[in-house]
Short mmCIF file of C-alpha atoms in Angstrom, two decimals:
data_model
loop_
_atom_site.label_atom_id
_atom_site.label_comp_id
_atom_site.label_asym_id
_atom_site.label_seq_id
_atom_site.Cartn_x
_atom_site.Cartn_y
_atom_site.Cartn_z
CA LEU A 1 -14.31 5.33 17.48
CA ALA A 2 -13.31 7.53 14.56
CA ALA A 3 -15.44 10.14 15.72
CA ARG A 4 -13.25 9.91 19.14
CA ALA A 5 -10.20 9.12 17.19
CA ILE A 6 -10.30 12.76 15.20
CA HIS A 7 -11.25 14.84 18.61
CA SER A 8 -8.72 13.79 20.45
CA HIS A 9 -6.41 14.73 17.30
CA SER A 10 -7.55 17.81 16.66
CA SER A 11 -6.93 21.54 18.93
CA ARG A 12 -10.66 20.74 21.03
CA LYS A 13 -9.14 17.94 22.60
CA GLU A 14 -9.02 19.26 25.91
CA GLU A 15 -12.45 20.26 25.60
CA MET A 16 -15.49 17.82 25.61
CA PHE A 17 -16.69 14.90 23.33
CA VAL A 18 -19.88 14.90 23.73
CA GLU A 19 -22.17 11.47 21.95
CA VAL A 20 -25.65 11.13 21.10
CA ASN A 21 -27.20 8.70 20.04
CA CYS A 22 -30.18 9.70 17.79
CA ALA A 23 -31.83 6.71 16.89
CA ALA A 24 -32.48 5.58 20.76
CA ILE A 25 -33.65 9.34 21.64
CA PRO A 26 -37.87 9.72 21.39
CA GLU A 27 -38.89 12.31 19.10
CA ASP A 28 -40.75 14.28 21.91
CA LEU A 29 -37.24 14.38 24.02
CA ILE A 30 -35.17 15.08 21.32
CA GLU A 31 -34.95 17.99 21.28
CA SER A 32 -34.77 18.54 24.65
CA GLU A 33 -31.55 16.34 24.93
CA LEU A 34 -29.97 18.13 21.72
CA PHE A 35 -31.26 21.86 22.92
CA GLY A 36 -31.70 20.92 26.67
CA HIS A 37 -34.89 22.98 28.58
CA ARG A 38 -36.33 25.76 30.82
CA ARG A 39 -37.71 24.26 33.87
CA GLY A 40 -41.97 23.77 33.28
CA SER A 41 -41.00 23.81 29.56
CA ILE A 42 -41.92 20.08 29.11
CA PRO A 43 -43.92 18.00 31.76
CA ALA A 44 -41.24 16.46 34.41
CA ALA A 45 -39.50 19.45 33.54
CA ALA A 46 -38.43 20.44 37.28
CA ALA A 47 -35.13 22.45 36.75
CA ASP A 48 -33.50 23.57 33.77
CA LYS A 49 -31.15 21.50 31.52
CA GLU A 50 -28.36 21.62 29.78
CA GLY A 51 -28.32 20.06 26.13
CA LYS A 52 -25.43 18.33 24.18
CA PHE A 53 -24.96 20.88 22.09
CA LEU A 54 -24.21 22.74 25.39
CA ARG A 55 -22.03 20.49 27.06
CA ALA A 56 -20.17 20.43 23.61
CA ASN A 57 -18.89 23.95 23.46
CA GLY A 58 -15.58 24.43 22.44
CA GLY A 59 -15.29 20.60 21.81
CA THR A 60 -17.34 17.96 19.91
CA LEU A 61 -20.54 16.45 19.76
CA PHE A 62 -20.98 13.70 17.74
CA LEU A 63 -24.53 12.81 16.18
CA ASP A 64 -24.81 8.89 16.11
CA GLU A 65 -27.51 7.84 13.64
CA VAL A 66 -28.44 11.22 12.23
CA GLY A 67 -30.49 10.16 9.85
CA ASP A 68 -32.87 8.44 12.52
CA MET A 69 -33.87 12.10 13.46
CA SER A 70 -36.65 13.88 12.93
CA LEU A 71 -37.55 16.63 10.13
CA LYS A 72 -38.13 18.62 12.81
CA THR A 73 -35.22 18.15 15.05
CA GLN A 74 -33.15 18.74 11.23
CA ALA A 75 -34.56 22.25 11.07
CA LYS A 76 -33.17 23.11 14.22
CA VAL A 77 -30.09 21.48 14.03
CA LEU A 78 -29.44 23.43 10.47
CA ARG A 79 -30.59 26.52 11.52
CA THR A 80 -28.70 25.42 14.92
CA LEU A 81 -25.01 24.92 12.71
CA GLU A 82 -25.78 28.00 10.30
CA GLU A 83 -26.01 30.41 13.60
CA HIS A 84 -24.19 29.20 15.83
CA SER A 85 -26.73 29.16 18.53
CA PHE A 86 -29.72 28.05 19.14
CA THR A 87 -32.80 28.50 21.81
CA PRO A 88 -33.41 25.38 24.87
CA VAL A 89 -36.95 24.67 25.03
CA GLY A 90 -39.50 27.10 27.01
CA GLY A 91 -36.58 29.72 26.50
CA GLU A 92 -36.20 33.39 25.23
CA HIS A 93 -32.51 33.62 24.50
CA PRO A 94 -30.74 32.06 22.28
CA VAL A 95 -27.54 30.49 23.24
CA THR A 96 -23.94 30.86 21.10
CA ILE A 97 -21.77 27.57 21.23
CA ASP A 98 -18.09 27.09 19.38
CA ALA A 99 -18.49 23.10 18.85
CA ARG A 100 -17.14 20.50 16.10
CA VAL A 101 -19.90 18.27 15.15
CA ILE A 102 -19.38 14.41 13.44
CA ALA A 103 -22.84 12.63 12.08
CA SER A 104 -22.38 8.80 11.32
CA THR A 105 -25.21 7.03 9.37
CA ASN A 106 -25.99 3.63 8.18
CA LYS A 107 -28.07 4.83 5.82
CA ASP A 108 -27.83 6.31 2.40
CA LEU A 109 -28.84 9.40 3.13
CA GLU A 110 -28.74 11.06 -0.84
CA ASP A 111 -31.98 7.63 -1.23
CA GLU A 112 -33.42 9.39 2.36
CA ILE A 113 -33.80 12.56 1.04
CA SER A 114 -35.16 11.43 -2.22
CA LYS A 115 -38.39 9.91 -0.01
CA GLY A 116 -38.64 12.82 1.90
CA ASN A 117 -36.64 11.76 5.22
CA PHE A 118 -34.02 14.14 5.29
CA ARG A 119 -33.58 17.68 4.47
CA GLU A 120 -31.17 17.86 1.41
CA ASP A 121 -29.45 21.41 3.23
CA LEU A 122 -28.78 19.74 6.46
CA PHE A 123 -27.39 16.63 4.62
CA TYR A 124 -24.92 19.70 1.93
CA ARG A 125 -24.18 20.97 5.57
CA LEU A 126 -22.93 18.31 7.54
CA ASN A 127 -21.67 17.10 4.04
CA VAL A 128 -18.32 18.77 4.79
CA ILE A 129 -15.66 16.26 4.66
CA PRO A 130 -17.00 13.07 4.08
CA PHE A 131 -15.84 9.99 4.74
CA SER A 132 -16.75 5.93 4.97
CA VAL A 133 -15.66 3.35 7.56
CA PRO A 134 -15.80 -0.21 5.63
CA PRO A 135 -17.47 -3.09 7.27
CA LEU A 136 -14.58 -5.23 8.69
CA ARG A 137 -15.29 -8.12 5.97
CA GLU A 138 -13.10 -5.53 3.32
CA ARG A 139 -10.87 -4.95 6.37
CA LYS A 140 -9.79 -8.03 6.84
CA GLU A 141 -5.94 -7.61 7.60
CA ASP A 142 -7.01 -5.74 10.74
CA ILE A 143 -8.36 -9.29 12.02
CA PRO A 144 -5.54 -11.04 13.63
CA LEU A 145 -4.62 -7.12 15.85
CA LEU A 146 -8.47 -7.12 16.51
CA GLY A 147 -8.50 -10.28 17.60
CA ARG A 148 -5.41 -10.48 19.89
CA HIS A 149 -5.84 -7.22 21.15
CA PHE A 150 -8.94 -8.29 22.36
CA LEU A 151 -7.91 -11.34 23.47
CA LYS A 152 -5.16 -9.54 25.54
CA GLU A 153 -8.36 -7.36 27.33
CA PHE A 154 -10.78 -9.90 28.03
CA SER A 155 -7.61 -12.42 29.74
CA SER A 156 -7.05 -9.51 31.52
CA GLN A 157 -10.47 -8.64 32.81
CA TYR A 158 -11.20 -12.11 33.90
CA GLY A 159 -8.62 -12.79 35.77
CA ARG A 160 -6.90 -15.26 33.28
CA ARG A 161 -3.48 -15.70 32.27
CA PRO A 162 -2.01 -14.23 29.14
CA ARG A 163 -3.52 -16.62 26.42
CA GLU A 164 -2.24 -17.00 22.35
CA ILE A 165 -4.70 -17.43 19.73
CA THR A 166 -3.06 -19.99 16.45
CA ASP A 167 -2.51 -19.09 12.36
CA ASP A 168 -4.94 -21.39 12.29
CA ALA A 169 -7.86 -20.14 14.20
CA ILE A 170 -6.96 -16.47 13.09
CA ASP A 171 -7.03 -17.85 9.76
CA ALA A 172 -10.88 -18.87 10.35
CA LEU A 173 -11.37 -15.50 11.55
CA MET A 174 -10.40 -13.40 8.23
CA ARG A 175 -12.30 -16.61 6.46
CA TYR A 176 -15.56 -15.47 8.13
CA SER A 177 -18.01 -12.61 7.04
CA TRP A 178 -18.63 -11.12 10.28
CA PRO A 179 -21.51 -9.21 9.46
CA GLY A 180 -22.51 -7.97 13.26
CA ASN A 181 -18.45 -6.65 11.76
CA VAL A 182 -16.27 -5.41 14.69
CA ARG A 183 -18.75 -6.11 18.15
CA GLU A 184 -19.22 -9.39 16.54
CA LEU A 185 -15.47 -10.12 16.96
CA ARG A 186 -15.30 -8.77 20.42
CA ASN A 187 -18.01 -10.84 21.28
CA VAL A 188 -16.35 -13.92 19.86
CA ILE A 189 -13.19 -13.59 21.51
CA GLU A 190 -14.82 -12.93 24.54
CA ARG A 191 -16.90 -16.15 24.41
CA ILE A 192 -13.81 -18.22 23.92
CA VAL A 193 -12.92 -17.17 26.90
CA ILE A 194 -15.67 -17.63 29.28
CA MET A 195 -16.28 -20.74 27.74
CA ASN A 196 -12.27 -21.76 28.04
CA PRO A 197 -10.89 -20.87 30.80
CA THR A 198 -8.04 -23.36 31.31
CA THR A 199 -6.62 -23.14 27.81
CA ALA A 200 -3.46 -21.40 27.14
CA ARG A 201 -3.46 -21.58 23.57
CA PHE A 202 -7.05 -21.06 21.25
CA GLU A 203 -7.54 -23.21 18.43
CA ARG A 204 -10.58 -23.16 15.78
CA ARG A 205 -11.80 -25.58 16.79
CA HIS A 206 -12.44 -23.34 20.00
CA LEU A 207 -14.29 -20.95 17.70
CA PRO A 208 -18.40 -20.89 17.57
CA PRO A 209 -19.76 -23.41 14.97
CA LEU A 210 -21.04 -20.63 12.66
CA VAL A 211 -17.61 -18.82 12.76
CA TYR A 212 -15.39 -22.20 12.42
CA ARG A 213 -18.52 -23.55 9.65
CA ASP A 214 -18.08 -20.43 7.56
CA GLY A 215 -14.33 -19.65 7.96
CA THR A 216 -13.93 -23.12 6.87
CA ARG A 217 -15.43 -22.38 2.84
#
């Protein structure tokens, strides 16, 4: 969401926002995913494929969980950032691009550098304007706003009438530690909407036991 907000408020907002989850792509496929490939260059490559870097040309490329990228791929990403060009897998000619790159990670990259898992030169190339998104437990003032937003969203999605949530329930939500962050809060609100189809006003007792118990401490 933070990366999309940066993109949507920038001069590149009319161009593509392209996301890559580096942790979800097998190591033997990530180069093809990022840089594309030419037909026959890898097994089952029956046609040319456009990579994410090229799709993001003029726009924004978001490298999610960049700390899970292999050292080999890190080297090619670094070269692309430095030269603003790359060669697709199996290709012969470089492709020039102009894309903003935003990278995220839940790892301590300086620690990963010391362990030999992340390239120091790539870290400094990416670390131009660093910022941290704090966990939900450190910005609890967002919980009432997010909780009511998700309640409105799921009430509409499941065909329910507009619902309310009491201050007492909000207080319990704010006392909970939210190890799963905003995604966990969203799931909790969806659960109470599904499990209480006729309830118009959600109270503390409607919350899942884990949240309820933790929220009473």
